[in-house]
Short mmCIF file of C-alpha atoms in Angstrom, two decimals:
data_model
loop_
_atom_site.label_atom_id
_atom_site.label_comp_id
_atom_site.label_asym_id
_atom_site.label_seq_id
_atom_site.Cartn_x
_atom_site.Cartn_y
_atom_site.Cartn_z
CA UNK Y 1 128.71 84.26 116.07
CA UNK Y 2 125.73 83.14 117.55
CA UNK Y 3 125.40 80.76 114.04
CA UNK Y 4 129.38 79.55 114.46
CA UNK Y 5 128.08 78.16 118.41
CA UNK Y 6 124.92 76.48 116.89
CA UNK Y 7 127.17 74.74 113.97
CA UNK Y 8 129.68 73.78 116.82
CA UNK Y 9 127.02 72.45 118.93
CA UNK Y 10 125.39 70.45 116.29
CA UNK Y 11 128.30 69.09 115.50
CA UNK Y 12 129.60 68.34 118.99
CA UNK Y 13 126.31 66.07 119.54
CA UNK Y 14 125.83 64.65 116.02
CA UNK Y 15 128.59 63.16 114.14
CA UNK Y 16 131.83 61.15 115.14
CA UNK Y 17 134.37 58.01 114.64
CA UNK Y 18 138.22 57.48 115.05
CA UNK Y 19 139.07 56.32 111.59
CA UNK Y 20 142.61 55.49 113.21
CA UNK Y 21 143.52 51.61 112.99
CA UNK Y 22 146.88 49.88 112.95
CA UNK Y 23 146.70 49.75 109.06
CA UNK Y 24 146.35 53.58 108.78
CA UNK Y 25 147.89 54.07 112.26
CA UNK Y 26 148.75 58.37 111.08
CA UNK Y 27 146.67 61.19 110.71
CA UNK Y 28 146.52 65.01 110.29
CA UNK Y 29 143.84 66.50 111.74
CA UNK Y 30 143.38 70.26 111.43
CA UNK Y 31 140.61 71.77 113.58
CA UNK Y 32 138.75 76.04 113.28
CA UNK Y 33 138.24 76.79 116.86
CA UNK Y 34 136.66 79.05 119.21
CA UNK Y 35 138.67 79.88 122.93
CA UNK Y 36 136.12 81.52 125.81
CA UNK Y 37 137.68 82.78 128.83
CA UNK Y 38 137.61 81.28 132.04
CA UNK Y 39 136.71 84.50 134.54
CA UNK Y 40 134.72 83.35 136.93
CA UNK Y 41 132.77 80.94 137.91
CA UNK Y 42 133.14 79.79 134.32
CA UNK Y 43 130.94 82.59 133.41
CA UNK Y 44 133.35 83.08 130.22
CA UNK Y 45 132.73 79.14 128.59
CA UNK Y 46 129.55 79.63 127.22
CA UNK Y 47 129.73 83.22 126.22
CA UNK Y 48 130.02 83.53 122.05
CA UNK Y 49 129.37 87.15 121.67
CA UNK Y 50 133.14 87.56 120.98
CA UNK Y 51 134.77 86.80 118.12
CA UNK Y 52 137.53 84.34 119.03
CA UNK Y 53 138.40 82.26 116.11
CA UNK Y 54 141.27 80.27 115.72
CA UNK Y 55 143.22 76.94 114.11
CA UNK Y 56 144.66 73.94 115.89
CA UNK Y 57 146.91 71.67 113.93
CA UNK Y 58 147.99 68.25 114.66
CA UNK Y 59 149.72 64.62 113.95
CA UNK Y 60 147.55 61.48 115.14
CA UNK Y 61 149.02 58.37 115.95
CA UNK Y 62 146.99 54.70 116.72
CA UNK Y 63 147.92 53.00 119.64
CA UNK Y 64 145.55 50.50 119.79
CA UNK Y 65 141.96 49.71 119.73
CA UNK Y 66 141.13 52.04 122.58
CA UNK Y 67 143.87 54.17 122.84
CA UNK Y 68 144.87 57.63 120.07
CA UNK Y 69 147.43 59.87 121.15
CA UNK Y 70 148.02 63.30 119.50
CA UNK Y 71 150.58 66.15 119.37
CA UNK Y 72 149.23 69.68 118.38
CA UNK Y 73 149.27 73.37 118.14
CA UNK Y 74 147.01 76.04 118.27
CA UNK Y 75 146.61 80.00 117.86
CA UNK Y 76 143.66 82.08 118.25
CA UNK Y 77 142.15 84.80 119.67
CA UNK Y 78 140.56 85.24 123.66
CA UNK Y 79 138.73 87.70 125.11
CA UNK Y 80 136.31 87.92 127.82
CA UNK Y 81 133.84 91.36 128.12
CA UNK Y 82 136.15 94.11 129.59
CA UNK Y 83 138.60 91.35 131.74
CA UNK Y 84 140.67 90.29 129.25
CA UNK Y 85 141.48 90.69 125.51
CA UNK Y 86 144.85 89.11 123.81
CA UNK Y 87 145.66 86.18 121.95
CA UNK Y 88 147.13 82.46 123.07
CA UNK Y 89 148.86 79.43 121.33
CA UNK Y 90 149.07 76.28 123.22
CA UNK Y 91 151.48 72.96 122.40
CA UNK Y 92 149.79 69.52 123.87
CA UNK Y 93 149.80 66.17 124.06
CA UNK Y 94 146.80 64.48 124.43
CA UNK Y 95 145.87 61.05 125.14
CA UNK Y 96 142.37 59.65 123.77
CA UNK Y 97 140.38 57.11 124.54
CA UNK Y 98 137.85 56.04 122.49
CA UNK Y 99 134.33 53.64 122.86
CA UNK Y 100 134.20 52.27 119.52
CA UNK Y 101 136.66 49.89 120.77
CA UNK Y 102 134.76 46.92 120.60
CA UNK Y 103 133.35 47.18 124.17
CA UNK Y 104 131.13 49.78 123.98
CA UNK Y 105 130.78 49.81 120.35
CA UNK Y 106 132.40 48.25 117.38
CA UNK Y 107 135.56 48.89 116.07
CA UNK Y 108 134.43 49.27 112.77
CA UNK Y 109 131.70 51.94 113.70
CA UNK Y 110 131.19 55.03 111.99
CA UNK Y 111 130.31 56.93 114.84
CA UNK Y 112 132.18 57.10 117.87
CA UNK Y 113 132.57 59.27 120.69
CA UNK Y 114 135.80 59.68 122.99
CA UNK Y 115 137.30 61.34 126.08
CA UNK Y 116 140.67 63.26 126.39
CA UNK Y 117 143.54 64.30 128.51
CA UNK Y 118 146.92 65.82 128.32
CA UNK Y 119 149.77 67.95 129.21
CA UNK Y 120 151.23 70.75 127.37
CA UNK Y 121 152.00 74.54 127.32
CA UNK Y 122 150.45 77.86 126.51
CA UNK Y 123 151.71 81.17 125.59
CA UNK Y 124 149.52 83.86 126.14
CA UNK Y 125 150.24 87.36 123.86
CA UNK Y 126 149.02 91.28 122.80
CA UNK Y 127 147.08 90.95 126.25
CA UNK Y 128 145.26 94.17 127.39
CA UNK Y 129 144.52 93.00 130.55
CA UNK Y 130 142.47 94.94 132.82
CA UNK Y 131 144.02 93.33 136.04
CA UNK Y 132 147.65 93.60 136.74
CA UNK Y 133 147.31 89.44 137.25
CA UNK Y 134 146.55 88.88 133.32
CA UNK Y 135 150.26 89.44 131.77
CA UNK Y 136 152.28 87.59 128.01
CA UNK Y 137 154.12 84.69 129.26
CA UNK Y 138 154.45 80.66 128.81
CA UNK Y 139 152.03 78.67 131.46
CA UNK Y 140 152.17 74.70 132.40
CA UNK Y 141 148.32 73.19 130.94
CA UNK Y 142 146.41 70.21 131.16
CA UNK Y 143 143.58 69.56 128.47
CA UNK Y 144 140.73 67.48 129.26
CA UNK Y 145 137.87 67.05 127.47
CA UNK Y 146 135.54 65.13 125.06
CA UNK Y 147 134.49 64.95 121.26
CA UNK Y 148 133.04 62.61 118.37
CA UNK Y 149 134.77 61.57 115.37
CA UNK Y 150 132.77 60.10 111.84
CA UNK Y 151 134.20 58.54 108.84
CA UNK Y 152 133.45 60.04 106.03
CA UNK Y 153 135.80 57.88 103.85
CA UNK Y 154 138.20 55.30 104.06
CA UNK Y 155 141.05 57.94 104.84
CA UNK Y 156 138.56 61.13 105.68
CA UNK Y 157 137.03 61.95 108.78
CA UNK Y 158 134.95 64.86 110.18
CA UNK Y 159 135.84 65.22 114.33
CA UNK Y 160 134.39 67.93 116.72
CA UNK Y 161 135.66 68.48 120.03
CA UNK Y 162 136.06 70.47 123.29
CA UNK Y 163 138.66 71.09 125.52
CA UNK Y 164 138.91 72.87 128.76
CA UNK Y 165 142.91 73.89 129.45
CA UNK Y 166 143.13 74.23 133.22
CA UNK Y 167 146.53 76.47 134.11
CA UNK Y 168 149.02 74.22 136.02
CA UNK Y 169 150.35 77.71 137.62
CA UNK Y 170 148.88 81.07 138.04
CA UNK Y 171 147.00 81.80 134.73
CA UNK Y 172 144.08 82.00 132.82
CA UNK Y 173 141.51 78.80 132.34
CA UNK Y 174 139.96 78.48 128.83
CA UNK Y 175 137.42 76.48 127.10
CA UNK Y 176 138.63 75.63 123.26
CA UNK Y 177 135.91 74.30 120.95
CA UNK Y 178 136.87 72.40 117.98
CA UNK Y 179 135.46 71.09 114.34
CA UNK Y 180 137.42 70.15 111.67
CA UNK Y 181 139.37 67.35 109.70
CA UNK Y 182 141.60 64.80 109.46
CA UNK Y 183 143.55 63.02 106.60
CA UNK Y 184 145.24 59.33 106.79
CA UNK Y 185 149.09 60.35 106.14
CA UNK Y 186 150.10 56.79 105.83
CA UNK Y 187 148.36 53.27 105.24
CA UNK Y 188 149.95 49.49 105.57
CA UNK Y 189 151.02 48.09 102.31
CA UNK Y 190 149.82 45.26 100.83
CA UNK Y 191 152.23 43.83 98.38
CA UNK Y 192 150.64 40.73 96.92
CA UNK Y 193 146.75 41.85 97.30
CA UNK Y 194 145.28 39.22 99.81
CA UNK Y 195 144.37 41.70 102.17
CA UNK Y 196 147.07 41.10 104.76
CA UNK Y 197 149.46 44.10 105.32
CA UNK Y 198 152.66 43.28 104.40
CA UNK Y 199 153.71 43.77 108.10
CA UNK Y 200 151.76 41.22 109.31
CA UNK Y 201 151.93 39.13 105.55
CA UNK Y 202 154.58 35.67 106.81
CA UNK Y 203 154.40 35.61 102.55
CA UNK Y 204 154.24 39.42 101.58
CA UNK Y 205 154.94 38.14 97.56
CA UNK Y 206 152.19 35.50 97.41
CA UNK Y 207 148.57 35.93 97.87
CA UNK Y 208 147.29 34.10 100.76
CA UNK Y 209 143.94 34.13 103.49
CA UNK Y 210 144.41 35.68 106.34
CA UNK Y 211 143.62 32.89 108.62
CA UNK Y 212 147.12 31.04 107.22
CA UNK Y 213 148.60 34.43 107.71
CA UNK Y 214 148.72 36.02 104.19
CA UNK Y 215 150.16 32.08 102.98
CA UNK Y 216 148.10 30.11 100.17
CA UNK Y 217 147.40 26.43 101.23
CA UNK Y 218 150.14 24.08 100.52
CA UNK Y 219 149.47 21.55 98.16
CA UNK Y 220 151.89 18.49 98.81
CA UNK Y 221 151.09 16.05 96.93
CA UNK Y 222 149.68 18.15 93.93
CA UNK Y 223 146.33 17.26 92.96
CA UNK Y 224 144.57 20.69 92.84
CA UNK Y 225 143.24 20.04 96.05
CA UNK Y 226 144.96 21.84 98.94
CA UNK Y 227 146.50 20.39 102.33
CA UNK Y 228 143.35 21.43 104.49
CA UNK Y 229 141.18 20.23 102.51
CA UNK Y 230 142.80 17.17 100.87
CA UNK Y 231 141.39 13.62 102.93
CA UNK Y 232 144.55 12.28 101.67
CA UNK Y 233 147.05 15.05 101.52
CA UNK Y 234 150.54 13.54 100.79
CA UNK Y 235 148.68 10.82 98.07
CA UNK Y 236 148.11 12.50 95.03
CA UNK Y 237 144.12 12.07 93.90
CA UNK Y 238 141.73 12.28 91.44
CA UNK Y 239 138.81 12.72 93.25
CA UNK Y 240 137.19 15.98 95.16
CA UNK Y 241 138.46 15.04 97.98
CA UNK Y 242 142.35 14.64 97.43
CA UNK Y 243 142.29 10.71 97.22
CA UNK Y 244 142.55 8.28 94.47
CA UNK Y 245 139.08 7.05 92.72
CA UNK Y 246 140.40 4.36 90.63
CA UNK Y 247 137.27 3.68 88.72
CA UNK Y 248 136.71 7.77 88.16
CA UNK Y 249 132.91 7.22 90.39
CA UNK Y 250 133.47 9.96 92.78
CA UNK Y 251 133.92 7.42 95.46
CA UNK Y 252 137.40 7.66 97.01
CA UNK Y 253 138.86 4.22 97.11
CA UNK Y 254 139.15 3.85 101.00
CA UNK Y 255 135.70 4.51 100.99
CA UNK Y 256 134.22 2.26 97.90
CA UNK Y 257 133.61 -1.04 98.22
CA UNK Y 258 134.09 -1.71 94.12
CA UNK Y 259 137.16 0.49 93.34
CA UNK Y 260 137.71 -1.22 89.94
CA UNK Y 261 134.06 -1.07 89.39
CA UNK Y 262 132.08 2.51 89.15
CA UNK Y 263 129.37 2.54 90.89
CA UNK Y 264 126.36 4.92 92.73
CA UNK Y 265 126.03 3.09 95.62
CA UNK Y 266 128.98 3.22 97.97
CA UNK Y 267 131.12 3.07 94.60
CA UNK Y 268 129.48 -0.46 93.74
CA UNK Y 269 126.70 -0.22 89.93
CA UNK Y 270 123.75 -0.49 90.85
CA UNK Y 271 121.79 -0.86 87.26
CA UNK Y 272 118.29 -0.79 88.37
CA UNK Y 273 118.43 2.00 91.08
CA UNK Y 274 116.97 -0.17 94.00
CA UNK Y 275 119.16 0.80 96.55
CA UNK Y 276 120.89 -3.08 96.34
CA UNK Y 277 124.14 -3.14 94.72
CA UNK Y 278 123.97 -5.48 91.54
CA UNK Y 279 126.09 -8.26 93.37
CA UNK Y 280 123.81 -8.80 95.90
CA UNK Y 281 121.16 -8.07 93.92
CA UNK Y 282 118.50 -11.20 93.21
CA UNK Y 283 117.08 -9.33 90.31
CA UNK Y 284 119.92 -6.95 89.07
CA UNK Y 285 117.76 -5.20 86.01
CA UNK Y 286 114.36 -5.18 87.87
CA UNK Y 287 114.44 -2.56 90.89
CA UNK Y 288 112.92 -4.23 94.06
CA UNK Y 289 112.70 -4.13 97.80
CA UNK Y 290 113.24 -7.34 98.87
CA UNK Y 291 117.10 -8.49 97.85
CA UNK Y 292 116.49 -6.06 95.15
CA UNK Y 293 113.33 -8.23 93.35
CA UNK Y 294 109.88 -6.59 93.19
CA UNK Y 295 107.71 -8.04 96.25
CA UNK Y 296 104.39 -5.71 95.70
CA UNK Y 297 102.49 -6.97 98.83
CA UNK Y 298 105.13 -6.46 101.36
CA UNK Y 299 104.68 -10.44 102.05
CA UNK Y 300 108.98 -11.13 102.14
CA UNK Y 301 108.23 -13.44 99.34
CA UNK Y 302 109.11 -12.16 96.01
CA UNK Y 303 106.52 -11.54 93.07
CA UNK Y 304 108.21 -14.29 91.01
CA UNK Y 305 107.63 -16.91 93.90
CA UNK Y 306 104.53 -15.52 95.53
CA UNK Y 307 101.75 -17.41 94.17
CA UNK Y 308 99.05 -14.43 95.56
CA UNK Y 309 101.18 -11.64 94.35
CA UNK Y 310 99.02 -9.21 94.97
CA UNK Y 311 97.63 -10.39 98.67
CA UNK Y 312 100.29 -10.49 101.29
CA UNK Y 313 100.32 -14.44 102.68
CA UNK Y 314 102.56 -16.30 104.80
CA UNK Y 315 105.97 -18.86 103.29
CA UNK Y 316 104.51 -18.91 99.63
CA UNK Y 317 102.93 -15.85 99.82
CA UNK Y 318 99.45 -16.61 100.27
CA UNK Y 319 97.20 -15.86 103.02
CA UNK Y 320 96.29 -18.93 105.86
CA UNK Y 321 93.66 -16.61 108.41
CA UNK Y 322 93.27 -18.91 110.67
CA UNK Y 323 96.91 -20.29 110.78
CA UNK Y 324 96.14 -24.15 110.15
CA UNK Y 325 98.58 -24.39 107.09
CA UNK Y 326 96.09 -24.59 104.62
CA UNK Y 327 95.68 -21.45 102.42
CA UNK Y 328 92.65 -19.75 102.44
CA UNK Y 329 91.88 -20.03 98.71
CA UNK Y 330 92.09 -24.36 99.46
CA UNK Y 331 90.24 -23.54 103.13
CA UNK Y 332 86.91 -24.66 103.55
CA UNK Y 333 87.15 -23.01 107.18
CA UNK Y 334 89.27 -19.94 106.64
CA UNK Y 335 88.16 -18.24 109.93
CA UNK Y 336 88.86 -21.90 111.60
CA UNK Y 337 91.95 -23.99 112.22
CA UNK Y 338 91.26 -27.40 110.87
CA UNK Y 339 93.49 -29.86 109.85
CA UNK Y 340 90.29 -31.90 107.19
CA UNK Y 341 90.94 -29.90 104.26
CA UNK Y 342 91.07 -26.56 106.48
CA UNK Y 343 87.94 -27.63 109.15
CA UNK Y 344 88.36 -29.13 112.19
CA UNK Y 345 87.71 -33.38 112.13
CA UNK Y 346 85.90 -35.21 113.84
CA UNK Y 347 88.32 -35.75 116.98
CA UNK Y 348 89.46 -31.49 117.15
CA UNK Y 349 85.45 -30.43 117.29
CA UNK Y 350 84.95 -33.13 120.30
CA UNK Y 351 87.84 -32.29 121.60
CA UNK Y 352 86.84 -28.34 121.97
CA UNK Y 353 83.35 -29.35 122.57
CA UNK Y 354 84.56 -31.13 126.08
CA UNK Y 355 86.66 -28.53 126.72
CA UNK Y 356 84.45 -26.29 126.81
CA UNK Y 357 82.07 -27.91 128.60
CA UNK Y 358 84.67 -28.91 131.06
CA UNK Y 359 85.34 -25.37 131.73
CA UNK Y 360 81.38 -24.65 132.30
CA UNK Y 361 80.59 -27.70 134.61
CA UNK Y 362 81.05 -25.79 138.55
CA UNK Y 363 79.39 -27.19 141.76
CA UNK Y 364 78.01 -25.36 144.56
CA UNK Y 365 80.06 -26.21 147.86
CA UNK Y 366 79.59 -29.62 149.48
CA UNK Y 367 76.84 -30.44 146.13
CA UNK Y 368 76.34 -32.53 142.98
CA UNK Y 369 73.45 -30.61 141.87
CA UNK Y 370 73.72 -29.75 138.04
CA UNK Y 371 73.11 -25.74 137.29
CA UNK Y 372 71.16 -24.72 134.18
CA UNK Y 373 74.55 -23.58 132.55
CA UNK Y 374 76.21 -26.78 133.41
CA UNK Y 375 72.72 -28.50 131.59
CA UNK Y 376 73.09 -26.80 128.72
CA UNK Y 377 76.98 -27.87 128.00
CA UNK Y 378 76.12 -31.18 128.85
CA UNK Y 379 73.34 -30.88 125.97
CA UNK Y 380 76.15 -30.17 123.78
CA UNK Y 381 78.09 -33.11 125.16
CA UNK Y 382 75.37 -35.78 124.21
CA UNK Y 383 74.74 -34.51 120.87
CA UNK Y 384 78.61 -35.08 120.22
CA UNK Y 385 78.29 -38.44 121.37
CA UNK Y 386 75.30 -39.55 119.56
CA UNK Y 387 77.06 -37.94 116.47
CA UNK Y 388 80.43 -40.18 117.70
CA UNK Y 389 81.24 -43.58 118.94
CA UNK Y 390 83.45 -41.45 121.49
CA UNK Y 391 83.91 -43.42 125.11
CA UNK Y 392 84.52 -41.12 128.14
CA UNK Y 393 85.74 -40.85 131.08
CA UNK Y 394 84.02 -38.72 133.30
CA UNK Y 395 86.51 -37.02 136.32
CA UNK Y 396 85.35 -35.53 139.30
CA UNK Y 397 86.84 -32.97 141.59
CA UNK Y 398 86.98 -31.51 145.07
CA UNK Y 399 87.92 -28.37 146.47
CA UNK Y 400 90.26 -28.82 149.76
CA UNK Y 401 87.16 -27.57 152.50
CA UNK Y 402 85.98 -31.22 153.31
CA UNK Y 403 88.07 -33.97 154.81
CA UNK Y 404 89.75 -36.00 151.91
CA UNK Y 405 87.09 -38.84 152.56
CA UNK Y 406 84.27 -36.96 152.16
CA UNK Y 407 85.87 -35.13 148.95
CA UNK Y 408 86.81 -38.31 147.15
CA UNK Y 409 82.95 -39.30 147.69
CA UNK Y 410 81.48 -35.86 146.35
CA UNK Y 411 83.59 -36.25 143.83
CA UNK Y 412 82.25 -39.62 142.97
CA UNK Y 413 78.74 -38.10 143.28
CA UNK Y 414 79.28 -35.37 140.86
CA UNK Y 415 80.74 -37.69 137.90
CA UNK Y 416 77.96 -39.53 138.41
CA UNK Y 417 75.69 -36.62 138.10
CA UNK Y 418 77.01 -36.07 135.10
CA UNK Y 419 76.84 -39.28 133.48
CA UNK Y 420 72.92 -39.83 134.56
CA UNK Y 421 72.26 -36.80 132.64
CA UNK Y 422 74.24 -37.75 129.79
CA UNK Y 423 72.44 -41.10 129.98
CA UNK Y 424 68.82 -39.04 130.24
CA UNK Y 425 69.69 -37.68 126.91
CA UNK Y 426 70.03 -41.04 125.41
CA UNK Y 427 74.01 -41.33 125.53
CA UNK Y 428 74.38 -45.36 126.44
CA UNK Y 429 75.49 -46.04 129.66
CA UNK Y 430 78.75 -48.51 128.81
CA UNK Y 431 80.52 -45.53 126.87
CA UNK Y 432 80.14 -44.01 130.16
CA UNK Y 433 83.16 -44.45 132.97
CA UNK Y 434 82.87 -42.55 136.63
CA UNK Y 435 86.42 -41.63 138.17
CA UNK Y 436 86.25 -40.04 141.57
CA UNK Y 437 89.53 -37.77 142.26
CA UNK Y 438 88.90 -36.15 144.82
CA UNK Y 439 90.93 -33.02 145.78
CA UNK Y 440 93.74 -33.91 143.73
CA UNK Y 441 94.93 -31.51 140.73
CA UNK Y 442 93.68 -28.12 141.54
CA UNK Y 443 93.13 -25.98 138.60
CA UNK Y 444 93.51 -22.90 141.23
CA UNK Y 445 94.54 -21.52 144.77
CA UNK Y 446 92.42 -23.36 147.31
CA UNK Y 447 93.09 -20.73 149.83
CA UNK Y 448 90.39 -17.91 148.16
CA UNK Y 449 86.62 -18.69 147.61
CA UNK Y 450 87.37 -18.25 144.11
CA UNK Y 451 90.33 -20.71 143.51
CA UNK Y 452 88.23 -22.92 145.07
CA UNK Y 453 84.91 -22.54 143.33
CA UNK Y 454 87.25 -23.37 140.20
CA UNK Y 455 88.34 -26.56 141.55
CA UNK Y 456 84.94 -28.04 141.98
CA UNK Y 457 84.70 -29.49 138.82
CA UNK Y 458 84.54 -32.32 136.47
CA UNK Y 459 86.50 -33.32 132.96
CA UNK Y 460 86.15 -35.68 129.99
CA UNK Y 461 88.78 -37.53 129.07
CA UNK Y 462 88.28 -39.42 125.64
CA UNK Y 463 88.99 -43.50 125.88
CA UNK Y 464 88.79 -44.68 121.85
#
């Protein structure tokens, strides 16, 4: 008896699953049971010393993912010490709440616990009571409890349960432990074998996917591409998309830039495979990145027109580092811009020297004295004048600090100081003119000290 209890206990906590589904709604359950008498404060419910075995048979019906219903009968012994000795039979209907309902466990889970409750009738017979209140008879009862089911195969499961049968009228209560098996009695047929049960299949004689309710997908234009995948469902086509493809290149005509010519580039031919269709390729048989032509140095000049095809350059494909329009390979001064074979002309050199000097000749406030930086700049101007026949006008300037008369006078003194210095370096006075500009034409803002310092200056103008 103890071995029987151990088997029941282990089964109760280790196995289970409900296999009832809408595809297999009817099942037959057969359980071996052991009834335990509730004498006083549940003292007999766990007493396995008595042999009180029996059997329960039930028909089970699937309701939905959470609930099943059964109708069952049981018969077995019921005995407890010297209190009660007899037989008990019951007829009950029970409703089961399954935990493999998609909320707690997956519906397809192989293991699932459940709770149940019900109502029924219990008959006591062959009673040998030791107390007068226990007699033969039929009484109303309400069973409730828990259990587990385990799916062994598609049509077979093992289940175990414990039901406490509570008497509604004055009759004994008892616990019924059970372990058994269940068999599928029915299964929805699937005539066309498409996995959709006949009663849910809109086309039971034609196989079709469940997503289309068991019906095959239509092919309205009969081109072999079903409508749901056919980009042109009402126009017969010969491409994978179901649309016409006149040139047979795999690109539907409505997307083919060259519908009458087979090609791999948006439906157009590209003989050299450079990504430029032949009709726009200036070199259709030679792969290239520049309008379909090679351009090795990537300078935007195709190799066939590039005078320097291996070195990136300008308009004709050759480099011009100083940007003077003379190519480096023909430029006598490749890093200095000039118009004379790529080198600065005398006039250009003069302009450069004079501009540089003008920026370096500055004066202190109310002063015409030349500092060392100014003299160094004037030495270069003197050297330039000795090499050329240029005539210069020296414009002297002042800031706006003093009165206008003074500013005109000091600007003239500054221009004369420059002229005198150049004469001292051997420049003919006839090639030099002095022009006082006063505070006119300021280079910078006279309201700041830095701006005023920049305005105290001289500038050179070439007269010939």
